[in-house]
Amino acid sequence: MEFLNFLIILGAAWLVFRRPEREGLAFGLLVASVVLTAVLFFLGTRGSLLPGVNL
Amino acid sequence: MALSDARLRTVLAWIVVVLTAGPVGGAVWLGIFHGESPCILCWAQRTSMVLIALTGLFVLRYGPRPRYLGMVVLLGAGGLYMALRHSALHLARDVGQGFAAIFFGAHTYIWSFFIHWVVLLVLGILLLLLREDTVQRGPRDPGRVGRFAMVLFLVVVVGNALQAFMTTGPPPFMGQGDPVRFSWNPRQWVWMKPARIFGPVSLRGAWDIPRPDPAIVDGETDPALGPLANLPSLRVTGWERVGPALNGRLTDLAHDPETGRFLAVTDRHGIYLLDATLTQVEHSVVLDPYFAVNLSPPVGAAFLGDTLAVGTRNKSYVLLRPDPAADEDLEWRHFLETSGGVRELRRSRFATVRARQMYVLSLAYDAAADELLMVSVPSPRHRRMVVSSFDRRDLILSSEFLPRLGSGLDFASPERSLGEYVVTGAVVVGRTLYAVSAAYSTLLAMDLDSRTVTAAYAIPGLENPVGLAVRDGELLVAQADGRIAVVARPGEGSSFALPDQEGPALD
């Protein structure tokens, strides 16, 4: 899934670099990547969402 | 000093270059050329830094629009959370331990925290300095440095994508908790799918430990249903009680063989030094439970000569000493109330290893070894019994063990264990640790040298046993209501009955 995430980021960066008029789509890809990153982190930590230390 | 829109873009372009070439590009270089593979949490933090750089490119191209600035704040805050959550796995480890490589004295997950913090700091500074009247709208040429930043970004992200493909695989495979080192050989690639995407979610994980009530233990009290089968019974030969009114429920009782006095503690931080008849309070204090070491309800009491040791549920302790010269104004900081004549010597915390993340409901003093002992109580996450001992000289952990079952004792069934007992009182006599369990109303006798439970006895008739003391040949089982059951100490002409015997127990 990390690989997919970097492909999304590449797509967004390419649009910003070469197709600046597609700002909305590029931003949509950025948001999608942020959400995917959060989901992956959540999957990695769902057993304990807060830090595993004495709070 | 103020930043124009054009100057902001130049500064931002260099920030993107540094972020991309530094931590993000460096991570790829380390991964591919030094085999440094990120775990799933590392990937997320690295991706967060990539996304911050990408958002910088957005600002380069489209200007400092609120949604981009907001996105950087979100990513910075999210990155701080991720780095803290990740680092917490390792922060409490010993010196030199951790996960993966160290740079300038810190592991990568620590650097992730620092970088996200710097991002927020830099964003704040840039916004503070930005001249709003120079901000232009719409796409514009990013400039020479900006184009360089974009190309560099694309190259580094391609490198990341390649590394991600080789080490984590295409969807639905994803990053691993314990990755292996990088390899160019596809046969050595490890691709893993999430085991349970829709598994249980917990806020605190292993730290979600219910706090046991020191005076009322939920669960079964019938000894016959306990984990140990066919136990002989100890008969209660008499009842006594703590005479004076206490400020809360009794949670432990200790007896001083030298003076005959008793030490009683309550769940409202009351500490009472009682005379040998249990009718007169010689001294009493109410501990301040918050300043500066958190004291959960006291659950254990012991005499260390003329020093009074009080243990609490959260494995903290207080050492007190009766002292006619005690200055009440000096002691005000320690006590909410005091009868006077008592000094606090020390207040701190016991640190355990095996009993970590477990509460205790007992404290005992082993005079022969000059050690304090505690027995952990089980929780849904930790169903085991751990005996921890602490050297009295420095009150640091001396040993911890999981008691074994001695010969002649058997579990009722293979799945039963000593971890089902909830030890609420303990006392040491010679080399034997006696521990009374509120669950299943059972007395355990452990040999401290062989670390073995050598005997166990049912004590019918107990109601919320919370403490255990020894007086000559008798064991005194204290109850939360202040009553004290007297039983003969096993091995001291004790009165016990085998389970298949009928009628009253033998005297």
Coordinates of C-alpha atoms in Angstrom, one line a residue, chain B:
Chain B
M1 CA 12.0 42.0 8.5
A2 CA 9.2 40.9 6.2
L3 CA 8.9 38.4 3.4
S4 CA 7.4 39.2 0.1
D5 CA 5.5 36.5 -1.8
A6 CA 8.4 36.0 -4.2
R7 CA 10.9 35.8 -1.4
L8 CA 8.7 33.3 0.4
R9 CA 8.7 31.1 -2.6
T10 CA 12.4 31.1 -2.9
V11 CA 12.8 30.3 0.8
L12 CA 10.1 27.6 0.5
A13 CA 11.8 26.1 -2.5
W14 CA 15.0 25.7 -0.5
I15 CA 13.1 24.2 2.4
V16 CA 11.6 21.6 0.0
V17 CA 15.0 20.9 -1.4
V18 CA 16.5 20.4 2.1
L19 CA 13.5 18.2 3.3
T20 CA 13.5 16.1 0.1
A21 CA 17.3 15.6 -0.1
G22 CA 17.8 15.3 3.6
P23 CA 15.5 13.0 5.6
V24 CA 13.4 11.7 2.8
G25 CA 16.2 11.2 0.2
G26 CA 18.6 10.1 2.9
A27 CA 16.1 7.4 4.0
V28 CA 16.0 6.0 0.5
W29 CA 19.8 6.0 0.2
L30 CA 20.1 4.3 3.5
G31 CA 17.4 1.8 2.5
I32 CA 18.9 0.8 -0.9
F33 CA 22.6 1.1 -0.1
H34 CA 22.7 0.1 3.5
G35 CA 19.7 -2.2 3.8
E36 CA 17.9 0.0 6.3
S37 CA 14.2 -1.1 5.9
P38 CA 11.5 1.0 7.5
C39 CA 8.6 -0.5 9.5
I40 CA 5.0 0.3 8.8
L41 CA 5.1 3.2 11.2
C42 CA 8.4 4.5 9.8
W43 CA 6.8 4.5 6.3
A44 CA 3.9 6.6 7.5
Q45 CA 6.2 9.1 9.0
R46 CA 8.4 9.3 6.0
T47 CA 5.3 9.7 3.8
S48 CA 4.2 12.5 6.0
M49 CA 7.5 14.3 5.3
V50 CA 7.1 13.7 1.6
L51 CA 3.6 15.1 1.8
I52 CA 4.8 18.2 3.6
A53 CA 7.4 18.7 0.8
L54 CA 4.6 18.1 -1.8
T55 CA 2.5 20.8 -0.1
G56 CA 5.5 23.1 -0.3
L57 CA 5.4 22.5 -4.1
F58 CA 1.8 23.5 -4.1
V59 CA 2.6 26.7 -2.4
L60 CA 5.5 27.3 -4.9
R61 CA 3.1 26.9 -7.8
Y62 CA -0.1 28.3 -6.5
G63 CA 0.9 30.7 -3.6
P64 CA 0.2 30.5 0.1
R65 CA -3.4 29.5 -0.1
P66 CA -5.1 28.8 3.3
R67 CA -5.9 25.2 2.4
Y68 CA -2.2 24.5 1.7
L69 CA -1.1 26.1 4.9
G70 CA -3.8 24.2 6.8
M71 CA -2.6 21.0 5.2
V72 CA 1.0 21.6 6.4
V73 CA -0.4 22.2 10.0
L74 CA -2.3 19.0 9.8
L75 CA 0.6 17.1 8.5
G76 CA 3.0 18.6 11.1
A77 CA 0.6 17.8 14.0
G78 CA -0.1 14.3 12.6
G79 CA 3.6 13.7 12.2
L80 CA 4.2 14.7 15.8
Y81 CA 1.6 12.3 16.9
M82 CA 2.9 9.5 14.7
A83 CA 6.5 10.1 15.9
L84 CA 5.5 10.2 19.5
R85 CA 3.4 7.1 19.2
H86 CA 6.2 5.3 17.4
S87 CA 9.0 6.5 19.7
A88 CA 7.0 5.5 22.8
L89 CA 7.7 1.9 21.8
H90 CA 11.3 2.4 22.5
L91 CA 11.7 5.4 24.8
A92 CA 11.7 3.4 27.9
R93 CA 14.3 0.9 26.7
D94 CA 17.8 0.8 28.2
V95 CA 20.8 2.7 27.1
G96 CA 21.9 1.9 23.5
Q97 CA 18.7 -0.1 22.8
G98 CA 16.2 0.8 20.1
F99 CA 15.2 0.0 16.6
A100 CA 17.4 0.4 13.5
A101 CA 20.2 2.9 12.9
I102 CA 21.3 5.8 15.1
F103 CA 22.2 9.3 13.6
F104 CA 23.8 11.9 15.7
G105 CA 22.9 10.0 18.8
A106 CA 19.2 9.5 18.1
H107 CA 17.1 6.9 16.2
T108 CA 15.2 7.8 13.0
Y109 CA 11.8 7.8 14.8
I110 CA 13.2 10.5 17.2
W111 CA 14.4 12.5 14.2
S112 CA 10.9 12.3 12.7
F113 CA 9.6 14.0 15.8
F114 CA 12.2 16.7 15.6
I115 CA 11.6 17.3 11.9
H116 CA 7.8 17.6 12.2
W117 CA 8.3 20.0 15.1
V118 CA 10.7 22.1 13.0
V119 CA 8.2 22.1 10.2
L120 CA 5.5 23.7 12.4
L121 CA 8.1 26.1 13.8
V122 CA 9.2 27.2 10.3
L123 CA 5.7 27.5 9.1
G124 CA 4.8 29.8 12.0
I125 CA 7.9 31.9 11.3
L126 CA 7.2 32.2 7.6
L127 CA 3.5 33.2 8.2
L128 CA 4.6 35.7 10.7
L129 CA 6.9 37.4 8.3
L130 CA 4.8 37.1 5.2
R131 CA 3.6 40.4 3.7
E132 CA 0.0 39.8 2.8
D133 CA -0.2 42.7 0.3
T134 CA 2.4 40.9 -1.9
V135 CA 0.5 37.6 -2.2
Q136 CA -0.5 36.8 -5.7
R137 CA -3.3 34.5 -6.8
G138 CA -3.2 31.8 -9.5
P139 CA -0.5 29.5 -10.9
R140 CA 2.9 31.1 -11.7
D141 CA 6.3 30.0 -12.7
P142 CA 8.1 28.4 -9.7
G143 CA 11.4 29.9 -10.7
R144 CA 14.7 28.1 -11.2
V145 CA 15.1 26.9 -7.6
G146 CA 11.5 25.9 -7.6
R147 CA 11.9 23.8 -10.7
F148 CA 15.0 22.2 -9.2
A149 CA 13.0 21.4 -6.1
M150 CA 10.2 19.8 -8.2
V151 CA 12.6 17.6 -10.2
L152 CA 14.4 16.6 -7.1
F153 CA 11.1 15.8 -5.5
L154 CA 10.1 13.6 -8.4
V155 CA 13.4 11.7 -8.4
V156 CA 13.3 11.1 -4.6
V157 CA 9.7 9.9 -4.7
V158 CA 10.5 7.5 -7.5
G159 CA 13.2 6.1 -5.3
N160 CA 10.8 5.8 -2.4
A161 CA 8.3 4.1 -4.7
L162 CA 10.9 1.6 -5.8
Q163 CA 12.0 0.8 -2.3
A164 CA 8.4 0.5 -1.2
F165 CA 7.6 -1.9 -4.0
M166 CA 10.5 -4.1 -3.1
T167 CA 10.1 -4.1 0.6
T168 CA 6.4 -3.9 1.1
G169 CA 5.0 -5.0 -2.3
P170 CA 2.0 -3.8 -4.4
P171 CA -1.5 -3.5 -2.9
P172 CA -2.9 -5.2 -0.9
F173 CA 0.5 -5.9 0.7
M174 CA 1.6 -3.3 3.2
G175 CA 4.5 -2.3 5.5
Q176 CA 5.5 -4.7 8.3
G177 CA 5.9 -4.2 12.0
D178 CA 9.2 -6.1 12.0
P179 CA 10.8 -5.5 8.5
V180 CA 13.8 -7.3 7.1
R181 CA 16.8 -5.7 5.5
F182 CA 16.6 -4.5 1.9
S183 CA 17.5 -6.9 -0.9
W184 CA 17.7 -6.7 -4.7
N185 CA 16.9 -10.4 -4.9
P186 CA 13.1 -10.8 -5.4
R187 CA 13.2 -14.2 -3.8
Q188 CA 14.2 -12.6 -0.5
W189 CA 11.5 -10.0 -0.6
V190 CA 8.9 -10.3 2.2
W191 CA 5.5 -9.0 1.4
M192 CA 2.8 -9.2 4.0
K193 CA -0.9 -8.6 4.1
P194 CA -2.6 -7.1 7.2
A195 CA -3.6 -9.9 9.4
R196 CA -6.9 -8.5 10.6
I197 CA -7.9 -5.2 9.0
F198 CA -11.1 -5.1 11.0
G199 CA -9.7 -6.4 14.3
P200 CA -10.3 -4.8 17.7
V201 CA -9.2 -1.2 18.3
S202 CA -7.9 -0.1 21.6
L203 CA -7.0 3.3 22.9
R204 CA -4.4 2.3 25.4
G205 CA -3.5 -1.2 24.4
A206 CA -1.3 -3.0 27.0
W207 CA -1.7 0.0 29.3
D208 CA -5.5 -0.5 29.6
I209 CA -5.3 -2.2 33.0
P210 CA -8.4 -2.0 35.3
R211 CA -7.6 -0.8 38.8
P212 CA -8.6 -3.3 41.4
D213 CA -10.5 -2.1 44.4
P214 CA -8.2 -2.7 47.3
A215 CA -11.1 -3.6 49.6
I216 CA -13.5 -5.5 47.4
V217 CA -12.3 -8.2 45.0
D218 CA -14.8 -9.2 42.4
G219 CA -15.1 -12.8 41.4
E220 CA -15.5 -16.2 43.0
T221 CA -14.6 -16.7 46.6
D222 CA -15.4 -20.3 47.0
P223 CA -12.1 -22.2 47.6
A224 CA -13.5 -25.3 46.1
L225 CA -13.8 -23.6 42.7
G226 CA -10.2 -22.3 42.8
P227 CA -7.4 -23.4 40.5
L228 CA -5.9 -25.7 43.1
A229 CA -7.7 -28.9 43.7
N230 CA -8.5 -30.7 47.0
L231 CA -7.1 -28.2 49.4
P232 CA -7.2 -28.8 53.1
S233 CA -9.0 -26.1 55.1
L234 CA -7.7 -23.9 57.8
R235 CA -10.3 -23.2 60.5
V236 CA -10.8 -19.7 61.8
T237 CA -10.2 -20.1 65.5
G238 CA -11.3 -16.7 66.6
W239 CA -12.2 -13.2 65.5
E240 CA -10.8 -9.9 66.6
R241 CA -11.3 -6.4 65.2
V242 CA -9.6 -3.1 64.8
G243 CA -11.2 -1.1 67.6
P244 CA -10.8 2.6 66.7
A245 CA -12.8 4.1 63.9
L246 CA -10.7 4.4 60.7
N247 CA -11.1 6.9 58.0
G248 CA -11.8 4.3 55.4
R249 CA -11.9 0.6 54.6
L250 CA -9.0 -1.4 56.0
T251 CA -6.7 -2.6 53.3
D252 CA -3.8 -4.2 55.2
L253 CA -2.5 -5.0 58.7
A254 CA 1.0 -5.7 59.9
H255 CA 2.2 -6.8 63.3
D256 CA 5.5 -5.8 65.0
P257 CA 6.9 -8.8 66.8
E258 CA 9.2 -6.5 68.9
T259 CA 6.6 -4.2 70.4
G260 CA 3.4 -6.0 69.7
R261 CA 2.0 -3.0 67.9
F262 CA -0.1 -3.1 64.7
L263 CA 0.1 -1.0 61.6
A264 CA -3.2 -0.6 59.7
V265 CA -3.7 1.2 56.4
T266 CA -6.9 2.3 54.7
D267 CA -8.1 2.9 51.2
R268 CA -8.4 6.6 52.0
H269 CA -4.7 7.0 52.7
G270 CA -5.1 6.6 56.5
I271 CA -2.1 5.1 58.3
Y272 CA -2.7 4.0 61.9
L273 CA -0.2 2.8 64.4
L274 CA -2.2 0.8 66.9
D275 CA -1.3 -0.7 70.3
A276 CA -1.0 -4.5 70.9
T277 CA -4.7 -4.8 71.8
L278 CA -5.9 -3.1 68.6
T279 CA -7.9 -0.6 70.7
Q280 CA -5.7 2.5 70.9
V281 CA -4.3 4.7 68.2
E282 CA -0.8 5.7 69.1
H283 CA -0.2 7.7 65.9
S284 CA -2.1 8.3 62.8
V285 CA -1.6 10.3 59.6
V286 CA -3.5 10.7 56.3
L287 CA -1.1 10.8 53.5
D288 CA -1.2 13.5 50.8
P289 CA -1.7 11.2 47.8
Y290 CA -0.6 13.7 45.1
F291 CA 2.5 15.6 46.1
A292 CA 4.8 14.8 44.6
V293 CA 4.6 11.0 44.1
N294 CA 1.2 9.8 43.1
L295 CA 0.0 7.4 45.8
S296 CA -3.0 5.3 44.8
P297 CA -4.8 3.7 47.8
P298 CA -2.4 2.0 50.3
V299 CA -2.7 -1.8 50.1
G300 CA 0.3 -3.0 52.1
A301 CA 1.9 -2.4 55.5
A302 CA 5.0 -3.7 57.1
F303 CA 7.3 -3.0 60.0
L304 CA 11.0 -2.5 59.1
G305 CA 12.2 -2.3 62.7
D306 CA 11.0 1.1 63.9
T307 CA 10.3 2.2 60.3
L308 CA 6.7 1.9 58.9
A309 CA 6.5 0.8 55.3
V310 CA 3.4 1.5 53.4
G311 CA 2.9 0.2 49.8
T312 CA 0.2 1.4 47.4
R313 CA -1.7 -0.2 44.6
N314 CA 0.4 1.5 42.0
K315 CA 3.6 0.1 43.4
S316 CA 4.7 3.3 45.2
Y317 CA 5.7 3.4 48.8
V318 CA 6.1 5.7 51.8
L319 CA 8.4 5.1 54.7
L320 CA 7.4 6.7 58.0
R321 CA 8.8 6.7 61.5
P322 CA 7.3 7.7 64.8
D323 CA 9.3 10.6 66.1
P324 CA 8.3 12.7 69.1
A325 CA 10.4 15.5 67.7
A326 CA 8.7 15.5 64.3
D327 CA 8.0 19.1 63.2
E328 CA 4.3 19.3 62.1
D329 CA 5.0 22.3 59.9
L330 CA 7.7 20.4 58.1
E331 CA 5.5 17.4 57.8
W332 CA 2.5 19.4 56.5
R333 CA 3.8 18.8 53.0
H334 CA 3.4 15.1 53.4
F335 CA 0.2 14.7 55.4
L336 CA -3.3 15.9 55.0
E337 CA -3.9 15.1 58.6
T338 CA -1.6 14.0 61.4
S339 CA -1.9 13.2 65.1
G340 CA 1.7 14.4 65.4
G341 CA 4.9 12.6 66.2
V342 CA 5.3 11.0 62.8
R343 CA 7.9 11.8 60.2
E344 CA 8.0 10.8 56.5
L345 CA 11.4 9.5 55.6
R346 CA 10.9 8.7 52.0
R347 CA 8.3 8.4 49.2
S348 CA 9.0 6.9 45.8
R349 CA 8.1 4.2 43.4
F350 CA 9.0 0.6 43.0
A351 CA 10.1 -0.3 39.4
T352 CA 9.4 -3.8 38.3
V353 CA 10.1 -5.8 35.1
R354 CA 7.9 -8.9 35.1
A355 CA 5.2 -7.2 37.2
R356 CA 5.2 -4.1 35.0
Q357 CA 1.7 -3.0 34.0
M358 CA 0.3 -5.0 37.0
Y359 CA -1.1 -3.7 40.2
V360 CA -0.4 -5.1 43.7
L361 CA -2.5 -5.4 46.8
S362 CA 0.1 -6.5 49.3
L363 CA 3.4 -5.8 50.9
A364 CA 5.6 -7.9 53.1
Y365 CA 9.0 -7.7 54.7
D366 CA 11.5 -10.5 54.5
A367 CA 13.7 -9.8 57.5
A368 CA 16.3 -12.5 56.7
A369 CA 17.0 -11.1 53.2
D370 CA 16.2 -7.5 54.3
E371 CA 13.9 -7.2 51.3
L372 CA 10.4 -5.9 50.7
L373 CA 8.1 -8.2 48.7
M374 CA 5.0 -7.6 46.7
V375 CA 2.7 -10.0 44.9
S376 CA 1.1 -8.8 41.7
V377 CA -2.6 -9.3 41.0
P378 CA -3.9 -10.5 37.7
S379 CA -5.7 -8.4 35.1
P380 CA -7.5 -9.4 31.8
R381 CA -4.2 -8.6 30.0
H382 CA -1.8 -10.2 32.5
R383 CA -3.0 -13.4 34.1
R384 CA 0.0 -14.4 36.1
M385 CA 1.3 -14.1 39.6
V386 CA 4.7 -12.3 40.0
V387 CA 6.5 -12.0 43.3
S388 CA 8.8 -9.0 43.3
S389 CA 11.4 -8.3 46.0
F390 CA 13.3 -5.1 46.6
D391 CA 16.5 -4.5 48.5
R392 CA 15.7 -2.4 51.6
R393 CA 19.0 -0.5 51.2
D394 CA 18.1 1.2 47.9
L395 CA 14.5 -0.2 47.3
I396 CA 15.5 -1.3 43.9
L397 CA 14.3 -4.5 42.4
S398 CA 16.3 -7.5 43.6
S399 CA 14.5 -10.4 42.0
E400 CA 11.2 -11.3 40.4
F401 CA 9.8 -14.8 39.9
L402 CA 6.7 -16.7 38.8
P403 CA 6.1 -19.2 41.6
R404 CA 6.0 -22.8 40.6
L405 CA 3.7 -25.4 42.0
G406 CA 5.3 -27.8 44.5
S407 CA 4.9 -31.5 44.7
G408 CA 1.7 -32.7 46.2
L409 CA -0.3 -29.8 44.7
D410 CA -2.3 -30.1 41.5
F411 CA -4.3 -27.7 39.4
A412 CA -8.0 -28.6 39.1
S413 CA -7.6 -28.7 35.4
P414 CA -4.7 -28.1 32.9
E415 CA -5.8 -24.6 32.0
R416 CA -5.9 -23.3 35.6
S417 CA -3.0 -21.3 37.0
L418 CA -1.8 -19.5 40.1
G419 CA -2.5 -16.3 38.1
E420 CA -6.1 -16.7 39.1
Y421 CA -5.4 -15.9 42.7
V422 CA -5.8 -12.3 43.8
V423 CA -3.3 -11.9 46.6
T424 CA -4.4 -9.1 49.0
G425 CA -2.2 -9.8 51.9
A426 CA 1.3 -11.2 52.5
V427 CA 3.7 -11.8 55.3
V428 CA 7.0 -13.5 55.6
V429 CA 7.9 -16.0 58.3
G430 CA 11.4 -17.5 58.1
R431 CA 11.8 -18.4 54.4
T432 CA 8.1 -18.8 53.8
L433 CA 5.9 -16.2 52.2
Y434 CA 2.3 -16.5 53.2
A435 CA -0.1 -14.9 50.8
V436 CA -3.9 -14.7 51.2
S437 CA -6.0 -14.5 48.1
A438 CA -9.4 -12.9 48.2
A439 CA -10.3 -14.8 45.1
Y440 CA -11.1 -18.4 46.2
S441 CA -10.3 -17.5 49.9
T442 CA -7.1 -19.4 49.8
L443 CA -3.8 -19.1 51.7
L444 CA -0.7 -19.9 49.7
A445 CA 2.6 -20.8 51.4
M446 CA 5.7 -20.2 49.2
D447 CA 9.2 -21.2 49.9
L448 CA 11.3 -18.2 48.9
D449 CA 14.4 -20.2 48.3
S450 CA 12.9 -22.7 45.9
R451 CA 10.3 -20.1 44.7
T452 CA 7.7 -22.8 45.0
V453 CA 4.2 -22.9 46.4
T454 CA 4.7 -25.6 48.9
A455 CA 1.2 -25.6 50.4
A456 CA -2.2 -24.1 50.0
Y457 CA -5.2 -24.0 52.3
A458 CA -8.8 -23.0 51.9
I459 CA -10.0 -20.6 54.6
P460 CA -13.8 -20.8 54.5
G461 CA -15.8 -17.9 56.1
L462 CA -13.6 -15.0 55.0
E463 CA -15.3 -11.9 53.6
N464 CA -13.1 -9.5 51.6
P465 CA -9.8 -10.4 53.1
V466 CA -7.4 -7.5 52.5
G467 CA -4.4 -8.1 54.7
L468 CA -2.2 -10.7 56.4
A469 CA -0.1 -10.4 59.5
V470 CA 1.6 -12.9 61.8
R471 CA 1.5 -12.9 65.6
D472 CA 3.5 -15.7 67.2
G473 CA 2.0 -18.9 65.8
E474 CA -1.0 -17.3 64.4
L475 CA -1.9 -15.7 61.1
L476 CA -4.2 -12.8 61.2
V477 CA -6.4 -12.3 58.2
A478 CA -7.6 -8.7 58.1
Q479 CA -10.9 -8.0 56.4
A480 CA -12.0 -4.7 54.8
D481 CA -14.6 -4.2 57.5
G482 CA -12.0 -4.2 60.2
R483 CA -12.6 -7.7 61.5
I484 CA -9.6 -10.0 61.8
A485 CA -9.8 -13.8 61.4
V486 CA -7.3 -15.7 63.5
V487 CA -6.0 -18.9 62.1
A488 CA -3.2 -21.1 63.3
R489 CA -0.1 -20.8 61.1
P490 CA 0.4 -24.0 59.2
G491 CA 3.2 -25.9 60.6
E492 CA 2.7 -24.4 64.0
G493 CA 0.3 -27.1 65.3
S494 CA -2.1 -25.8 62.8
S495 CA -5.7 -26.7 62.6
F496 CA -6.6 -27.9 59.2
A497 CA -8.9 -30.4 57.7
L498 CA -8.5 -32.4 54.6
P499 CA -11.3 -31.9 52.1
D500 CA -12.7 -35.4 52.3
Q501 CA -13.0 -35.2 56.1
E502 CA -16.4 -34.5 57.5
G503 CA -17.2 -32.4 60.5
P504 CA -15.2 -29.6 62.0
A505 CA -11.6 -29.1 61.3
L506 CA -9.0 -30.7 63.4
D507 CA -7.5 -28.7 66.3

